[in-house]
Short mmCIF file of C-alpha atoms and ligand atoms in Angstrom, two decimals:
data_model
loop_
_atom_site.label_atom_id
_atom_site.label_comp_id
_atom_site.label_asym_id
_atom_site.label_seq_id
_atom_site.Cartn_x
_atom_site.Cartn_y
_atom_site.Cartn_z
CA MET A 6 155.53 -68.27 -189.49
CA ARG A 7 152.68 -65.83 -191.73
CA LYS A 8 151.01 -67.47 -194.46
CA ARG A 9 152.16 -65.27 -197.75
CA LEU A 10 148.67 -64.14 -199.02
CA ILE A 11 148.92 -62.94 -203.07
CA ALA A 12 145.44 -61.13 -204.32
CA GLY A 13 144.93 -60.40 -208.05
CA ASN A 14 142.40 -57.89 -208.32
CA TRP A 15 140.89 -57.69 -211.24
CA LYS A 16 138.92 -54.63 -211.17
CA LEU A 17 136.18 -54.03 -214.03
CA ASN A 18 139.14 -55.92 -216.25
CA GLY A 19 139.15 -59.61 -217.67
CA ASN A 20 136.50 -62.22 -219.10
CA TRP A 21 135.68 -65.44 -219.23
CA ALA A 22 138.74 -66.55 -221.65
CA LEU A 23 140.95 -64.85 -218.49
CA CYS A 24 139.44 -66.48 -216.23
CA GLU A 25 140.56 -69.75 -218.17
CA GLN A 26 143.96 -68.86 -218.72
CA PHE A 27 144.64 -68.01 -215.71
CA VAL A 28 143.31 -71.48 -214.03
CA ASP A 29 145.93 -73.53 -217.82
CA ALA A 30 148.51 -70.96 -216.34
CA PHE A 31 149.49 -72.71 -213.08
CA ALA A 32 147.91 -76.20 -214.30
CA SER A 33 151.02 -75.93 -216.09
CA LEU A 34 153.57 -75.75 -213.77
CA PRO A 35 155.40 -78.52 -212.54
CA ALA A 36 153.61 -80.73 -209.53
CA ALA A 37 157.06 -79.36 -207.37
CA SER A 38 156.47 -75.62 -208.42
CA LEU A 39 152.65 -75.94 -207.61
CA GLU A 40 153.08 -77.76 -204.42
CA ALA A 41 155.58 -74.50 -203.37
CA ILE A 42 153.62 -72.46 -203.85
CA LYS A 43 150.84 -74.01 -201.96
CA GLN A 44 152.83 -74.42 -199.39
CA GLN A 45 154.43 -70.82 -198.98
CA ALA A 46 151.27 -69.15 -200.01
CA ASP A 47 147.49 -68.53 -199.94
CA VAL A 48 146.47 -67.14 -204.53
CA VAL A 49 143.67 -65.38 -204.75
CA ILE A 50 141.97 -64.39 -207.94
CA CYS A 51 139.26 -61.49 -207.32
CA PRO A 52 137.43 -61.49 -210.73
CA THR A 53 134.42 -59.35 -210.95
CA ALA A 54 131.44 -60.83 -209.13
CA VAL A 55 129.60 -62.30 -211.87
CA TYR A 56 132.13 -64.63 -212.73
CA LEU A 57 132.39 -66.32 -209.44
CA SER A 58 130.59 -68.55 -209.61
CA ARG A 59 131.19 -70.11 -212.41
CA PHE A 60 134.97 -69.85 -211.22
CA ASP A 61 134.85 -71.39 -208.71
CA ALA A 62 133.16 -74.60 -210.42
CA LEU A 63 136.31 -74.56 -212.93
CA ILE A 64 138.60 -74.39 -209.72
CA GLN A 65 137.51 -77.36 -208.17
CA SER A 66 136.81 -79.45 -211.47
CA THR A 67 140.99 -78.95 -212.02
CA SER A 68 141.57 -79.19 -208.15
CA SER A 69 143.27 -75.61 -209.35
CA ILE A 70 145.34 -74.28 -206.07
CA LEU A 71 143.62 -70.59 -207.28
CA GLN A 72 141.52 -69.59 -204.27
CA LEU A 73 138.53 -66.49 -205.08
CA GLY A 74 138.16 -63.49 -203.87
CA ALA A 75 135.36 -60.04 -204.15
CA GLN A 76 136.50 -57.28 -204.84
CA ASP A 77 133.76 -55.29 -202.76
CA VAL A 78 130.25 -56.56 -200.68
CA SER A 79 127.27 -54.53 -199.64
CA THR A 80 126.92 -52.78 -196.54
CA GLU A 81 123.68 -54.72 -196.58
CA SER A 82 123.27 -58.52 -196.11
CA GLN A 83 119.42 -58.40 -197.52
CA GLY A 84 116.61 -56.00 -198.68
CA ALA A 85 115.57 -53.70 -201.53
CA TYR A 86 119.09 -52.84 -202.46
CA THR A 87 119.22 -53.20 -206.05
CA GLY A 88 121.92 -53.94 -208.01
CA GLU A 89 124.35 -54.72 -204.34
CA ILE A 90 125.24 -58.10 -203.92
CA ALA A 91 125.32 -59.54 -200.26
CA ALA A 92 128.76 -61.12 -198.42
CA SER A 93 126.47 -64.30 -197.87
CA MET A 94 125.79 -64.76 -201.64
CA LEU A 95 129.64 -64.00 -202.52
CA ALA A 96 130.38 -66.87 -200.16
CA GLU A 97 128.30 -69.39 -201.77
CA SER A 98 129.74 -68.59 -205.33
CA GLY A 99 133.18 -69.26 -203.66
CA ALA A 100 134.19 -66.40 -202.38
CA GLY A 101 136.59 -67.33 -199.63
CA PHE A 102 138.37 -63.58 -199.51
CA GLY A 103 136.87 -60.30 -199.77
CA ILE A 104 138.03 -57.06 -200.66
CA ALA A 105 137.20 -54.15 -198.69
CA GLY A 106 137.51 -50.19 -198.42
CA HIS A 107 139.92 -49.98 -201.51
CA SER A 108 140.74 -46.88 -202.22
CA GLU A 109 139.27 -46.40 -205.61
CA ARG A 110 135.86 -47.41 -203.64
CA ARG A 111 136.84 -45.10 -200.38
CA HIS A 112 137.42 -42.15 -203.33
CA ARG A 113 135.02 -42.51 -206.29
CA PHE A 114 132.35 -43.96 -204.51
CA ALA A 115 132.79 -42.14 -201.28
CA GLU A 116 132.74 -44.91 -199.15
CA THR A 117 133.50 -43.67 -195.87
CA ASP A 118 135.00 -45.74 -192.44
CA GLN A 119 131.60 -46.45 -191.59
CA GLN A 120 130.46 -48.67 -194.39
CA VAL A 121 134.14 -50.15 -194.21
CA VAL A 122 133.70 -51.40 -191.14
CA GLN A 123 130.24 -52.72 -191.76
CA LYS A 124 131.40 -54.49 -194.76
CA MET A 125 134.60 -56.09 -193.09
CA GLN A 126 131.88 -56.80 -190.53
CA ASN A 127 129.74 -58.65 -193.16
CA LEU A 128 132.15 -60.83 -194.55
CA PHE A 129 133.25 -62.42 -190.89
CA ALA A 130 129.58 -63.01 -190.91
CA ALA A 131 129.54 -64.94 -193.75
CA ASN A 132 132.71 -66.71 -193.07
CA VAL A 133 134.92 -65.03 -195.86
CA LEU A 134 138.32 -63.35 -195.13
CA PRO A 135 138.52 -59.97 -194.96
CA ILE A 136 141.01 -57.73 -196.94
CA VAL A 137 140.64 -54.56 -195.46
CA CYS A 138 142.47 -51.81 -197.31
CA VAL A 139 144.38 -48.44 -195.86
CA GLY A 140 146.57 -45.78 -197.48
CA GLU A 141 147.51 -42.22 -197.04
CA PRO A 142 147.36 -39.71 -200.19
CA ILE A 143 150.80 -38.08 -200.99
CA GLU A 144 149.43 -35.01 -199.38
CA GLN A 145 149.62 -36.64 -196.28
CA ARG A 146 153.01 -38.66 -197.55
CA GLU A 147 154.59 -35.72 -198.44
CA ALA A 148 153.45 -33.46 -195.45
CA GLY A 149 155.14 -36.76 -192.95
CA SER A 150 152.06 -37.29 -191.52
CA ALA A 151 150.94 -40.88 -193.03
CA GLU A 152 151.43 -42.73 -190.09
CA SER A 153 148.53 -40.26 -188.47
CA PHE A 154 146.65 -40.92 -191.30
CA ILE A 155 146.65 -44.91 -191.67
CA GLU A 156 146.12 -44.84 -187.30
CA ALA A 157 142.78 -43.31 -187.85
CA GLN A 158 141.75 -44.91 -190.83
CA LEU A 159 142.89 -48.33 -188.54
CA LEU A 160 141.48 -47.27 -185.06
CA PRO A 161 137.37 -48.24 -186.68
CA ILE A 162 138.84 -51.48 -188.30
CA ALA A 163 140.38 -51.99 -185.31
CA THR A 164 138.30 -50.93 -183.01
CA ALA A 165 135.22 -53.30 -184.61
CA VAL A 166 137.54 -56.46 -184.60
CA ALA A 167 138.00 -56.16 -181.16
CA GLU A 168 134.14 -54.98 -179.77
CA HIS A 169 132.70 -57.43 -181.68
CA GLY A 170 134.91 -60.82 -180.39
CA LEU A 171 136.47 -61.07 -183.96
CA ALA A 172 140.32 -60.54 -182.68
CA GLU A 173 140.64 -64.26 -183.30
CA ARG A 174 139.33 -64.70 -186.25
CA PRO A 175 141.54 -64.71 -189.47
CA MET A 176 141.48 -60.99 -191.34
CA ALA A 177 144.40 -59.47 -193.60
CA ILE A 178 145.23 -55.78 -194.00
CA ALA A 179 146.35 -53.99 -197.00
CA TYR A 180 148.45 -51.54 -197.08
CA GLU A 181 147.94 -49.35 -200.37
CA PRO A 182 149.22 -46.11 -200.20
CA ILE A 183 146.97 -44.19 -202.79
CA TRP A 184 150.21 -42.28 -204.55
CA ALA A 185 151.35 -45.90 -205.11
CA VAL A 186 148.05 -47.61 -207.15
CA GLY A 187 148.59 -47.84 -210.97
CA THR A 188 151.19 -45.30 -211.23
CA GLY A 189 153.88 -47.70 -211.71
CA LYS A 190 155.65 -45.81 -208.50
CA SER A 191 155.67 -48.52 -205.94
CA ALA A 192 156.33 -47.81 -202.61
CA THR A 193 160.33 -48.36 -201.64
CA PRO A 194 160.44 -51.74 -199.73
CA GLU A 195 161.85 -50.36 -196.93
CA GLN A 196 158.44 -46.49 -197.02
CA ALA A 197 156.26 -50.31 -196.98
CA GLN A 198 158.47 -52.22 -194.21
CA SER A 199 158.10 -49.02 -192.00
CA MET A 200 154.48 -48.40 -192.75
CA HIS A 201 153.56 -52.38 -191.94
CA ALA A 202 155.56 -52.84 -188.68
CA PHE A 203 153.75 -48.91 -187.41
CA ILE A 204 150.00 -51.00 -189.00
CA ARG A 205 150.95 -54.25 -186.83
CA SER A 206 151.87 -52.17 -183.80
CA VAL A 207 148.42 -50.45 -183.71
CA MET A 208 146.36 -53.26 -184.51
CA ALA A 209 148.45 -55.16 -181.69
CA ARG A 210 146.39 -52.88 -179.57
CA PHE A 211 143.41 -55.11 -180.37
CA MET A 212 144.24 -58.50 -180.85
CA ASP A 213 147.58 -60.93 -181.56
CA ALA A 214 148.66 -58.91 -184.39
CA ASP A 215 151.68 -61.70 -184.96
CA SER A 216 149.20 -64.10 -186.58
CA LEU A 217 147.60 -61.09 -189.18
CA ARG A 218 148.73 -60.94 -193.37
CA ILE A 219 149.63 -57.39 -193.69
CA ILE A 220 150.35 -56.71 -197.56
CA TYR A 221 151.12 -54.64 -199.26
CA GLY A 222 149.56 -53.28 -202.72
CA GLY A 223 150.29 -50.60 -205.18
CA SER A 224 152.25 -51.02 -208.52
CA VAL A 225 153.86 -54.65 -207.58
CA THR A 226 155.31 -56.31 -210.23
CA PRO A 227 157.82 -59.27 -210.74
CA GLU A 228 160.56 -57.06 -210.84
CA ASN A 229 159.71 -55.28 -207.25
CA ALA A 230 158.32 -58.13 -205.55
CA THR A 231 160.95 -60.26 -204.28
CA ALA A 232 162.66 -57.29 -202.31
CA LEU A 233 159.38 -56.42 -201.11
CA MET A 234 158.14 -59.40 -199.83
CA ALA A 235 161.46 -59.54 -197.81
CA MET A 236 160.79 -57.26 -195.33
CA ALA A 237 159.85 -58.77 -192.07
CA ASP A 238 156.33 -57.85 -191.98
CA ILE A 239 155.09 -57.72 -195.41
CA ASP A 240 153.27 -60.67 -195.89
CA GLY A 241 152.20 -60.44 -199.53
CA ALA A 242 150.76 -58.38 -201.92
CA LEU A 243 147.68 -57.33 -203.45
CA ILE A 244 148.12 -56.81 -207.34
CA GLY A 245 145.31 -54.76 -209.58
CA GLY A 246 147.56 -54.26 -212.75
CA ALA A 247 149.73 -56.56 -212.84
CA SER A 248 147.20 -59.54 -212.11
CA LEU A 249 145.84 -59.66 -215.35
CA ASP A 250 148.67 -61.13 -217.11
CA PRO A 251 149.01 -64.81 -215.94
CA GLU A 252 152.91 -65.02 -216.33
CA GLN A 253 153.32 -62.07 -214.46
CA PHE A 254 151.26 -63.05 -211.75
CA VAL A 255 152.83 -67.01 -211.47
CA ALA A 256 155.73 -64.86 -211.67
CA LEU A 257 154.08 -63.22 -208.55
CA ALA A 258 152.94 -66.52 -206.64
CA SER A 259 155.95 -68.16 -207.48
CA VAL A 260 158.45 -64.92 -205.48
P1 PGA B 329 148.31 -51.84 -209.00
O1 PGA B 329 146.46 -51.91 -207.98
O2 PGA B 329 149.43 -52.86 -209.08
O3 PGA B 329 148.10 -51.40 -210.61
O4 PGA B 329 149.38 -50.89 -208.56
C1 PGA B 329 146.57 -52.16 -206.86
C2 PGA B 329 145.67 -52.03 -205.96
O5 PGA B 329 144.55 -51.26 -206.40
O6 PGA B 329 145.06 -53.01 -205.77
#
């Protein structure tokens, strides 16, 4: 049985007040609801990195069920790389999870598969659970070549995991079709399930993929989350827009 992973990616949004609102929103739930959420899911917020330490201190001091993740990580581990943040620094600041290869990083910042793999390895090395994103553009979906596109993104990830002896280490794959991210047009549960099953079959060539969490991202809302997460191979969600609203995020964590 795979524990669900519900991760909110705040991107370049939010502020300290929102961090506090999220802790308050969960703290105000009845103890039984909190316990139920905790049993079924890891509930993770990925704020901008500058808030991690302070957010982590608040979570610890209030015994919140929230966990923290980083939105990105450097390919480097130390040195003269102005502005970069190393995986070990994220870990020390309270991040237990780290996103690598989000489509916005791949496209707007021209990140390559090789860099995504390096970021994943750095997260593993710092004991930060990597959430590695893959997703096809609309052209590939319409041309019927979505699976081969995703397979090409997965192979460098899976090969590195196998070659570096990481196959036993927990990680997650986030399937985020680019046409669904931030568009309000989610994949249907059937489309997502079909791709998740395909992703699991590809990863199974390199690891025991039964325990691999494969989460869906792309316009997830409390309205469509139940049907998505009812699918056999959908183990949670990576949420952008709806993760900025405490009420919606609590609803998503409670699905
Ligand atoms: P969205 O973003 O939920 O706003 O579509 C998802 C993501 O970018 O991870």
